[in-house]
Amino acid sequence: MYRTSFPKGFPEGFLWGGATAANQIEGAWNVDGKGLSTAEVVQKAANRRELTLDGVTQASIQTAVADTGDRLYPKRRGIDFYHHYKEDIALFAEMGFKVYRFSIAWSRIFPDGDEAEPNEAGLAFYDRVLDELEHYGIQPLITLSHYEMPLALTEKYNGWAGREVIADFNRFTEVLFKRYKGRVRYWLTFNEINSGTWGFHETGAVDQGLPEDQQLQIRYQALHHQFVASAIATKQLHEIDPKAKIGSMLARMQTYAKTPDPLDVRAAQLEDEKNLFFTDVQARGVYPEYMNRYFAEHEIKIDMADNDEQILAQNPVDFLSFSYYMTTVTSHADQGDSLGNLAIGGRNPYLKASDWGWQIDPVGLRISLNEMWDRYRKPLFVVENGLGAVDQLEADGHVHDNYRIDYLRAHIQQMKEAVKDGVDLMGYTMWGPIDLISFSTSEMSKRYGFIYVDQDDEGNGSLKRYKKDSFFWYKKVIASNGDDLD
Ligand code: BG6
């Protein structure tokens, strides 16, 4: 539409807040009937640059199951949000959160994933969390699957590689939609769905040691099952609670060309297509041609049931969400130097990186927002963005984290530019407002929070919460609806 006036800043009602995941904060892994989840059998990394999540094998699962402690498995203890949720939500409210993104652990509700009836004690916990959020007028944004599933489904069907899991998942989603009808306006289906191409942590499918082509076959098949389950969940929600909205969730990682050589530009485009493939399916409801060609050339065959394509086509998501941490660089000749953990691809000489090698690129956020808006024309939501850093708790209880403020300020500024560019942006939930267990290394000392939690990598500490300098800064940002970023 032709227009001559432009927004000056964030729209009224912009959803400011923070995001967490059950397996990184809750703890209480073996209480109130909870079953063991896939996240709870992943050992912490010996070295913080090492990514061990996908080193899971049948043997390592057996070892983990026999181990009843949490020393090697920090996602079992989290930061004990299960018992601290009132205090933590009160702190979020003090910052002025409008929205809190969290996930529901499937294994709390269906301990083995395939019971006929849900576990009431598990549901009761989330009832209490919602009560608390309502008390402060904070909207919940719930992720249905954030890097975990009942381990029993891995044992029975090799996780999402088995088509049977679709029905189990959609029994879980139906229970939640019915129970929380009218109480939860925003839902997300699969967290960073594209990271299923890396394996177990997202798909729950054990495929270590297999040749790469077989791994790819398993992973893309598992992802197909998730696409279908996500579309069925979308249909369920629209029928059960027509006022609620449901979105997809992508780990957005823009790839730049290393040089203007058209071959490099094409290599970058290809990488970007492989990233956007997931939102293409979830927003448009069809498998794009470029991926069909990729599958054919890699001899990947997606096994589709008769009406899968129809289910996908009829149930696109309402909005698109994504996490944004970094960008990367590629060339047709090489894949560049490898950086730190999760930092795939090459170095960009124009960018600095975090201590974990994640290249910090605020302008890239504006670029991504504009590209995704142009491509889909659906509302967007930045549901993760933040800086993992080592923080120092001073003797007086303060944490001076100016580096975190600088990081967030720069990204929010670029987000504001995107809004002025005309992007329809629903909100921003930074990751993670309170220190939590790292997804990729399971360490505690990679901290993201506005709130410091006294716990070390071994699980020692009082779990006491402290407000960092960034806490007071974010409070001001929210109070001014993003105008005051100083
Ligand atoms: C995203 C995940 O990949 O990045 C989160 O959705 C995760 O679960 C976040 O915690 C940061 O990653 P890490 O490895 O630094 O915890």
Coordinates of C-alpha atoms and ligand atoms in Angstrom, one line a residue:
M1 CA 0.0 0.0 0.0
Y2 CA 1.3 3.5 -0.9
R3 CA 1.9 5.6 2.2
T4 CA 3.6 8.8 3.2
S5 CA 3.8 8.4 7.0
F6 CA 5.9 5.9 8.9
P7 CA 5.8 4.6 12.4
K8 CA 8.2 6.4 14.7
G9 CA 8.8 3.5 17.0
F10 CA 7.3 0.3 18.4
P11 CA 3.5 0.0 18.2
E12 CA 1.3 0.4 21.2
G13 CA 0.8 -3.0 22.8
F14 CA 4.1 -4.3 21.6
L15 CA 4.9 -7.5 23.6
W16 CA 8.1 -7.0 25.5
G17 CA 9.3 -9.9 27.6
G18 CA 11.7 -12.8 28.0
A19 CA 11.9 -16.5 27.0
T20 CA 12.9 -19.7 28.7
A21 CA 12.5 -23.5 28.2
A22 CA 11.3 -26.0 30.7
N23 CA 14.4 -28.3 30.5
Q24 CA 16.7 -25.4 31.1
I25 CA 15.0 -23.9 34.2
E26 CA 12.4 -26.2 35.9
G27 CA 14.5 -28.8 37.6
A28 CA 12.3 -31.2 39.6
W29 CA 12.9 -33.8 36.9
N30 CA 11.6 -36.7 38.9
V31 CA 8.8 -35.4 41.0
D32 CA 5.0 -35.3 40.7
G33 CA 4.9 -38.1 38.2
K34 CA 7.2 -36.6 35.6
G35 CA 8.7 -39.0 33.1
L36 CA 12.3 -38.8 31.9
S37 CA 12.8 -36.6 28.9
T38 CA 15.4 -36.7 26.1
A39 CA 17.0 -33.5 27.4
E40 CA 17.7 -35.2 30.7
V41 CA 20.0 -37.9 29.2
V42 CA 22.3 -35.4 27.5
Q43 CA 25.6 -35.1 29.4
K44 CA 27.1 -31.7 30.0
A45 CA 30.0 -30.9 27.7
A46 CA 33.5 -31.4 29.0
N47 CA 34.6 -28.3 27.2
R48 CA 32.4 -25.2 26.7
R49 CA 33.3 -25.0 23.0
E50 CA 32.2 -28.5 22.5
L51 CA 28.7 -29.3 21.4
T52 CA 27.8 -32.7 22.9
L53 CA 24.0 -32.7 22.5
D54 CA 24.0 -34.8 19.4
G55 CA 26.6 -37.3 20.6
V56 CA 23.8 -39.3 22.2
T57 CA 23.8 -43.1 21.5
Q58 CA 21.7 -46.0 22.7
A59 CA 24.6 -46.8 25.1
S60 CA 24.9 -43.3 26.4
I61 CA 21.1 -43.3 27.0
Q62 CA 21.4 -46.5 29.1
T63 CA 24.2 -45.0 31.1
A64 CA 22.1 -41.9 31.7
V65 CA 19.0 -43.9 32.7
A66 CA 21.1 -45.8 35.3
D67 CA 22.4 -42.5 36.8
T68 CA 19.9 -41.1 39.2
G69 CA 21.8 -37.9 39.9
D70 CA 22.0 -34.5 38.2
R71 CA 25.8 -33.9 38.4
L72 CA 26.4 -34.9 34.8
Y73 CA 22.9 -34.0 33.6
P74 CA 22.3 -30.3 34.6
K75 CA 19.1 -30.1 32.7
R76 CA 17.6 -32.3 35.4
R77 CA 18.2 -29.5 38.0
G78 CA 17.8 -26.3 35.9
I79 CA 17.5 -23.4 38.3
D80 CA 14.7 -25.0 40.2
F81 CA 12.0 -22.7 38.7
Y82 CA 9.6 -25.5 39.7
H83 CA 9.9 -24.2 43.3
H84 CA 10.9 -20.6 42.6
Y85 CA 8.4 -19.7 39.9
K86 CA 6.5 -17.2 42.1
E87 CA 9.7 -15.3 43.0
D88 CA 10.9 -15.4 39.4
I89 CA 7.6 -14.2 37.8
A90 CA 7.5 -11.4 40.4
L91 CA 10.9 -10.3 39.2
F92 CA 9.7 -10.4 35.5
A93 CA 6.7 -8.4 36.6
E94 CA 8.9 -5.8 38.3
M95 CA 10.7 -5.3 34.9
G96 CA 7.3 -4.7 33.4
F97 CA 7.1 -7.8 31.2
K98 CA 4.0 -7.9 28.9
V99 CA 4.7 -11.5 27.9
Y100 CA 6.6 -14.5 29.1
R101 CA 7.6 -17.2 26.7
F102 CA 8.1 -20.6 28.3
S103 CA 7.6 -24.2 27.3
I104 CA 5.5 -27.0 28.7
A105 CA 7.5 -30.3 29.4
W106 CA 5.5 -33.0 27.5
S107 CA 7.0 -35.5 30.0
R108 CA 5.2 -33.8 32.9
I109 CA 1.9 -34.2 31.2
F110 CA 2.4 -37.6 29.5
P111 CA 5.3 -39.2 31.3
D112 CA 5.8 -41.9 28.7
G113 CA 4.2 -39.9 25.9
D114 CA 1.5 -42.3 25.0
E115 CA -0.7 -42.7 28.1
A116 CA -4.5 -42.4 27.6
E117 CA -4.9 -39.8 30.3
P118 CA -2.7 -36.9 31.3
N119 CA -0.8 -36.6 34.6
E120 CA -2.9 -34.1 36.6
A121 CA 0.0 -33.1 38.9
G122 CA 1.9 -32.0 35.8
L123 CA -0.9 -29.9 34.5
A124 CA -1.5 -28.4 38.0
F125 CA 2.0 -27.0 38.0
Y126 CA 1.4 -25.1 34.7
D127 CA -2.0 -23.9 36.1
R128 CA -0.1 -22.3 39.0
V129 CA 2.3 -20.7 36.6
L130 CA -0.6 -19.2 34.6
D131 CA -2.3 -18.0 37.7
E132 CA 0.8 -16.2 38.7
L133 CA 1.2 -14.6 35.3
E134 CA -2.4 -13.5 35.2
H135 CA -2.0 -12.0 38.7
Y136 CA 0.6 -9.6 37.1
G137 CA -1.2 -9.2 33.7
I138 CA 1.6 -11.0 31.8
Q139 CA 0.6 -12.8 28.6
P140 CA 1.9 -16.3 28.3
L141 CA 3.5 -17.4 25.1
I142 CA 3.8 -21.2 25.2
T143 CA 6.2 -23.4 23.2
L144 CA 4.7 -26.9 22.9
S145 CA 8.0 -28.5 22.1
H146 CA 11.3 -27.0 23.1
Y147 CA 14.2 -29.5 22.6
E148 CA 12.7 -32.4 24.6
M149 CA 10.2 -35.2 24.5
P150 CA 9.4 -38.2 26.7
L151 CA 12.4 -40.5 26.4
A152 CA 10.0 -43.5 26.2
L153 CA 9.1 -42.3 22.7
T154 CA 12.7 -42.5 21.7
E155 CA 12.9 -46.0 23.0
K156 CA 9.7 -47.1 21.2
Y157 CA 9.7 -45.2 17.9
N158 CA 13.2 -43.6 17.7
G159 CA 11.5 -40.3 18.5
W160 CA 10.1 -38.2 15.7
A161 CA 11.5 -40.7 13.1
G162 CA 8.3 -42.7 13.9
R163 CA 5.1 -41.5 12.5
E164 CA 3.2 -42.8 15.6
V165 CA 4.6 -39.8 17.5
I166 CA 2.3 -37.4 15.6
A167 CA -0.8 -38.9 17.3
D168 CA 0.9 -38.9 20.7
F169 CA 1.9 -35.2 20.3
N170 CA -1.5 -34.1 19.1
R171 CA -3.1 -35.8 22.1
F172 CA -0.8 -33.7 24.3
T173 CA -1.6 -30.5 22.4
E174 CA -5.4 -31.1 22.5
V175 CA -5.2 -31.5 26.3
L176 CA -3.4 -28.2 26.6
F177 CA -5.6 -26.3 24.2
K178 CA -8.8 -27.5 25.9
R179 CA -7.5 -26.8 29.4
Y180 CA -6.0 -23.4 28.6
K181 CA -8.7 -22.1 26.3
G182 CA -9.2 -18.4 26.9
R183 CA -6.2 -18.2 29.1
V184 CA -3.4 -18.5 26.5
R185 CA -3.5 -16.3 23.5
Y186 CA -0.2 -17.2 21.8
W187 CA 1.4 -20.6 21.2
L188 CA 4.4 -21.9 19.3
T189 CA 4.8 -25.4 18.0
F190 CA 8.4 -26.6 17.6
N191 CA 11.3 -24.5 18.9
E192 CA 14.0 -23.9 16.3
I193 CA 12.5 -26.6 14.1
N194 CA 15.3 -26.3 11.6
S195 CA 17.8 -27.5 14.1
G196 CA 16.3 -31.0 13.6
T197 CA 18.7 -31.3 10.8
W198 CA 21.4 -31.6 13.5
G199 CA 19.6 -34.6 15.2
F200 CA 18.7 -35.9 18.5
H201 CA 18.2 -32.8 20.7
E202 CA 15.4 -31.7 18.4
T203 CA 14.1 -35.0 16.8
G204 CA 14.6 -37.4 19.7
A205 CA 16.0 -39.8 17.0
V206 CA 19.2 -41.6 17.8
D207 CA 21.3 -41.7 14.6
Q208 CA 24.9 -41.4 15.8
G209 CA 27.5 -43.4 13.8
L210 CA 25.3 -43.7 10.7
P211 CA 26.6 -42.4 7.4
E212 CA 25.6 -38.8 6.7
D213 CA 23.1 -39.7 4.0
Q214 CA 21.2 -42.0 6.3
Q215 CA 21.2 -39.4 9.1
L216 CA 19.8 -36.8 6.7
Q217 CA 17.1 -39.3 5.6
I218 CA 16.1 -39.9 9.3
R219 CA 16.2 -36.2 10.2
Y220 CA 14.2 -34.9 7.3
Q221 CA 11.6 -37.6 7.8
A222 CA 11.4 -36.8 11.5
L223 CA 10.9 -33.1 10.5
H224 CA 8.2 -34.0 8.1
H225 CA 6.3 -35.7 10.9
Q226 CA 6.8 -32.5 12.9
F227 CA 5.4 -30.4 10.1
V228 CA 2.3 -32.5 10.0
A229 CA 2.0 -32.5 13.8
S230 CA 2.4 -28.7 13.8
A231 CA -0.3 -28.3 11.1
I232 CA -2.7 -30.6 13.1
A233 CA -2.0 -28.6 16.3
T234 CA -2.8 -25.4 14.3
K235 CA -6.2 -27.0 13.2
Q236 CA -6.9 -28.1 16.7
L237 CA -6.3 -24.7 18.2
H238 CA -8.3 -22.9 15.6
E239 CA -11.3 -25.2 16.4
I240 CA -10.9 -25.2 20.2
D241 CA -10.0 -21.6 20.8
P242 CA -10.6 -19.5 17.7
K243 CA -9.3 -16.3 19.3
A244 CA -5.8 -17.8 20.0
K245 CA -2.9 -17.6 17.6
I246 CA -0.2 -20.1 16.8
G247 CA 3.2 -19.6 15.3
S248 CA 6.2 -21.4 13.9
M249 CA 9.7 -20.9 15.4
L250 CA 12.9 -20.9 13.4
A251 CA 16.5 -20.4 14.4
R252 CA 17.1 -17.7 11.8
M253 CA 20.7 -17.6 10.7
Q254 CA 21.3 -15.4 7.7
T255 CA 24.2 -16.4 5.5
Y256 CA 26.2 -13.7 3.7
A257 CA 28.3 -14.3 0.6
K258 CA 32.0 -14.1 1.4
T259 CA 32.7 -12.0 -1.8
P260 CA 30.6 -10.5 -4.6
D261 CA 31.5 -13.4 -6.8
P262 CA 28.1 -14.6 -8.1
L263 CA 29.1 -18.2 -7.2
D264 CA 29.5 -17.1 -3.6
V265 CA 26.2 -15.2 -3.7
R266 CA 24.5 -18.3 -5.0
A267 CA 26.2 -20.4 -2.3
A268 CA 24.8 -18.0 0.3
Q269 CA 21.4 -18.1 -1.3
L270 CA 21.4 -21.9 -1.1
E271 CA 22.3 -21.8 2.6
D272 CA 19.5 -19.3 3.2
E273 CA 17.0 -21.4 1.4
K274 CA 17.9 -24.4 3.6
N275 CA 17.2 -22.2 6.6
L276 CA 13.9 -20.7 5.3
F277 CA 12.6 -24.0 4.0
F278 CA 11.0 -24.6 7.4
T279 CA 9.0 -21.4 7.5
D280 CA 8.2 -21.9 3.8
V281 CA 6.4 -25.1 4.7
Q282 CA 4.8 -23.8 7.9
A283 CA 3.7 -20.4 6.5
R284 CA 2.8 -21.4 2.9
G285 CA 1.8 -25.0 3.4
V286 CA 3.9 -26.5 0.6
Y287 CA 7.3 -28.0 0.1
P288 CA 9.2 -25.5 -2.0
E289 CA 10.8 -26.6 -5.3
Y290 CA 14.3 -25.8 -4.3
M291 CA 14.1 -28.4 -1.4
N292 CA 12.5 -31.0 -3.7
R293 CA 15.5 -30.7 -5.9
Y294 CA 17.8 -30.9 -2.9
F295 CA 16.1 -34.0 -1.7
A296 CA 16.3 -35.6 -5.1
E297 CA 20.0 -34.8 -5.5
H298 CA 20.7 -36.2 -2.0
E299 CA 18.5 -39.3 -2.5
I300 CA 16.3 -38.3 0.4
K301 CA 12.8 -39.6 0.1
I302 CA 10.1 -38.1 2.3
D303 CA 7.5 -40.7 3.1
M304 CA 4.2 -38.9 3.0
A305 CA 0.8 -40.3 4.0
D306 CA -2.1 -39.7 1.5
N307 CA -3.4 -36.5 3.1
D308 CA -0.2 -35.0 4.6
E309 CA 0.0 -32.4 1.8
Q310 CA -3.6 -31.4 2.3
I311 CA -3.1 -31.0 6.0
L312 CA -0.1 -28.8 5.5
A313 CA -1.8 -26.7 2.8
Q314 CA -4.9 -26.2 4.9
N315 CA -3.3 -25.2 8.2
P316 CA -0.6 -22.6 7.8
V317 CA 0.5 -20.9 11.0
D318 CA -0.8 -17.5 12.0
F319 CA 2.5 -15.8 12.7
L320 CA 6.2 -16.5 12.4
S321 CA 8.6 -16.4 15.2
F322 CA 12.3 -16.8 15.3
S323 CA 15.4 -16.7 17.4
Y324 CA 18.2 -14.4 16.3
Y325 CA 21.8 -14.7 17.7
M326 CA 24.2 -14.4 14.8
T327 CA 24.9 -14.4 11.1
T328 CA 27.4 -16.4 9.1
V329 CA 29.4 -16.3 5.9
T330 CA 29.9 -18.8 3.1
S331 CA 31.7 -19.1 -0.2
H332 CA 31.3 -21.7 -3.0
A333 CA 34.9 -22.8 -2.5
D334 CA 35.0 -23.5 1.2
Q335 CA 32.8 -23.3 4.2
G336 CA 35.2 -20.9 6.0
D337 CA 36.8 -21.3 9.4
S338 CA 34.7 -22.9 12.0
L339 CA 34.0 -20.7 15.0
G340 CA 32.8 -21.7 18.4
N341 CA 30.0 -24.0 19.4
L342 CA 26.9 -23.8 17.2
A343 CA 28.7 -21.1 15.1
I344 CA 28.6 -22.8 11.8
G345 CA 30.2 -21.3 8.7
G346 CA 32.8 -18.6 8.2
R347 CA 34.1 -15.6 9.9
N348 CA 32.9 -12.2 9.0
P349 CA 35.8 -9.6 9.4
Y350 CA 33.3 -6.9 10.0
L351 CA 31.8 -8.5 13.1
K352 CA 32.9 -9.2 16.6
A353 CA 32.0 -12.5 18.2
S354 CA 30.9 -13.6 21.7
D355 CA 33.2 -15.7 23.9
W356 CA 31.5 -18.7 22.3
G357 CA 32.2 -17.5 18.8
W358 CA 28.7 -16.3 18.0
Q359 CA 29.1 -13.4 15.6
I360 CA 27.3 -10.4 16.8
D361 CA 25.3 -8.7 14.1
P362 CA 22.5 -6.3 15.1
V363 CA 22.0 -5.0 11.5
G364 CA 21.5 -8.6 10.4
L365 CA 18.4 -8.6 12.5
R366 CA 17.0 -5.7 10.5
I367 CA 17.9 -7.5 7.3
S368 CA 16.3 -10.7 8.5
L369 CA 13.1 -9.0 9.6
N370 CA 12.7 -7.2 6.3
E371 CA 13.4 -10.3 4.3
M372 CA 11.0 -12.4 6.2
W373 CA 8.3 -9.8 6.1
D374 CA 8.7 -9.4 2.3
R375 CA 8.7 -13.1 1.8
Y376 CA 5.7 -14.1 4.0
R377 CA 3.6 -11.0 4.8
K378 CA 2.7 -12.6 8.2
P379 CA 3.3 -11.0 11.6
L380 CA 6.7 -11.7 13.0
F381 CA 7.8 -12.2 16.5
V382 CA 11.5 -12.2 17.7
V383 CA 11.2 -14.8 20.5
E384 CA 14.9 -15.2 21.3
N385 CA 17.9 -12.9 21.2
G386 CA 20.6 -12.4 23.8
L387 CA 24.2 -12.6 24.8
G388 CA 25.7 -15.5 26.6
A389 CA 28.6 -14.2 28.8
V390 CA 30.5 -14.9 31.9
D391 CA 29.3 -12.5 34.7
Q392 CA 30.9 -11.5 37.9
L393 CA 28.8 -11.3 41.0
E394 CA 30.4 -8.6 43.1
A395 CA 30.7 -8.8 46.9
D396 CA 27.9 -6.2 47.3
G397 CA 25.5 -8.4 45.2
H398 CA 25.8 -6.3 42.0
V399 CA 26.5 -7.6 38.5
H400 CA 27.8 -4.9 36.1
D401 CA 26.8 -6.3 32.7
N402 CA 27.2 -3.3 30.4
Y403 CA 28.3 -5.7 27.6
R404 CA 24.8 -7.3 27.8
I405 CA 23.1 -3.9 27.7
D406 CA 25.2 -2.8 24.7
Y407 CA 24.3 -6.1 22.9
L408 CA 20.5 -5.8 23.5
R409 CA 20.4 -2.0 22.9
A410 CA 22.0 -2.5 19.4
H411 CA 19.5 -5.2 18.5
I412 CA 16.5 -3.3 19.7
Q413 CA 17.6 -0.3 17.8
Q414 CA 17.8 -2.3 14.6
M415 CA 14.4 -3.9 15.4
K416 CA 13.0 -0.4 15.7
E417 CA 14.4 0.5 12.3
A418 CA 12.7 -2.6 10.9
V419 CA 9.4 -1.5 12.4
K420 CA 9.9 1.9 10.7
D421 CA 10.6 0.0 7.5
G422 CA 7.1 -1.3 7.8
V423 CA 7.7 -4.7 9.2
D424 CA 4.7 -6.0 11.3
L425 CA 6.4 -7.0 14.5
M426 CA 4.4 -8.4 17.4
G427 CA 7.0 -8.5 20.1
Y428 CA 10.4 -9.3 21.5
T429 CA 11.2 -11.9 24.1
M430 CA 14.9 -11.8 24.9
W431 CA 16.7 -15.0 25.9
G432 CA 16.7 -15.8 28.8
P433 CA 15.7 -13.2 31.3
I434 CA 17.0 -15.3 34.2
D435 CA 20.3 -17.2 34.1
L436 CA 19.7 -20.8 33.2
I437 CA 21.4 -24.0 32.0
S438 CA 22.9 -23.6 28.6
F439 CA 21.2 -25.5 25.9
S440 CA 24.3 -26.4 23.9
T441 CA 26.8 -27.2 26.7
S442 CA 24.6 -27.6 29.8
E443 CA 26.9 -25.2 31.6
M444 CA 25.6 -22.5 34.0
S445 CA 28.4 -20.0 33.5
K446 CA 27.2 -19.0 30.1
R447 CA 24.7 -16.5 31.4
Y448 CA 22.1 -14.5 29.5
G449 CA 19.9 -13.1 32.3
F450 CA 18.8 -9.8 33.8
I451 CA 18.7 -11.9 36.9
Y452 CA 21.8 -13.6 38.3
V453 CA 21.3 -17.1 39.8
D454 CA 23.8 -18.3 42.4
Q455 CA 24.7 -21.7 41.0
D456 CA 27.9 -22.9 39.4
D457 CA 28.6 -25.5 36.7
E458 CA 28.6 -28.3 39.2
G459 CA 25.3 -27.3 40.7
N460 CA 26.7 -25.7 43.9
G461 CA 25.2 -22.5 45.1
S462 CA 22.3 -21.0 47.1
L463 CA 20.1 -20.5 44.0
K464 CA 19.6 -17.0 45.3
R465 CA 18.5 -14.5 42.7
Y466 CA 20.2 -11.0 42.2
K467 CA 19.3 -8.2 39.9
K468 CA 22.0 -7.3 37.4
D469 CA 22.5 -3.7 36.0
S470 CA 20.7 -4.9 32.9
F471 CA 17.5 -5.6 35.0
F472 CA 17.1 -1.9 35.6
W473 CA 17.9 -1.0 32.0
Y474 CA 15.3 -3.3 30.5
K475 CA 12.7 -2.0 32.9
K476 CA 13.2 1.4 31.5
V477 CA 13.1 0.1 28.0
I478 CA 9.8 -1.5 28.5
A479 CA 8.3 1.5 30.4
S480 CA 9.2 3.7 27.5
N481 CA 8.0 1.2 24.9
G482 CA 11.5 1.1 23.5
D483 CA 12.1 4.8 23.3
D484 CA 14.6 5.1 26.1
L485 CA 17.5 2.8 25.2
D486 CA 20.2 4.7 27.1
Ligands
BG6_1 C1 18.5 -21.4 21.2 C2 17.6 -22.3 22.0 O1 19.2 -22.2 20.3 O2 19.5 -20.7 21.8 C3 17.7 -22.1 23.5 O3 16.3 -22.2 21.6 C4 19.1 -21.8 23.9 O4 17.2 -23.2 24.1 C5 19.6 -20.5 23.2 O5 19.4 -21.8 25.3 C6 21.0 -20.2 23.6 O6 21.9 -21.3 23.4 P1 22.9 -21.7 24.5 O7 23.5 -22.9 24.0 O8 23.9 -20.6 24.6 O9 22.1 -22.0 25.7

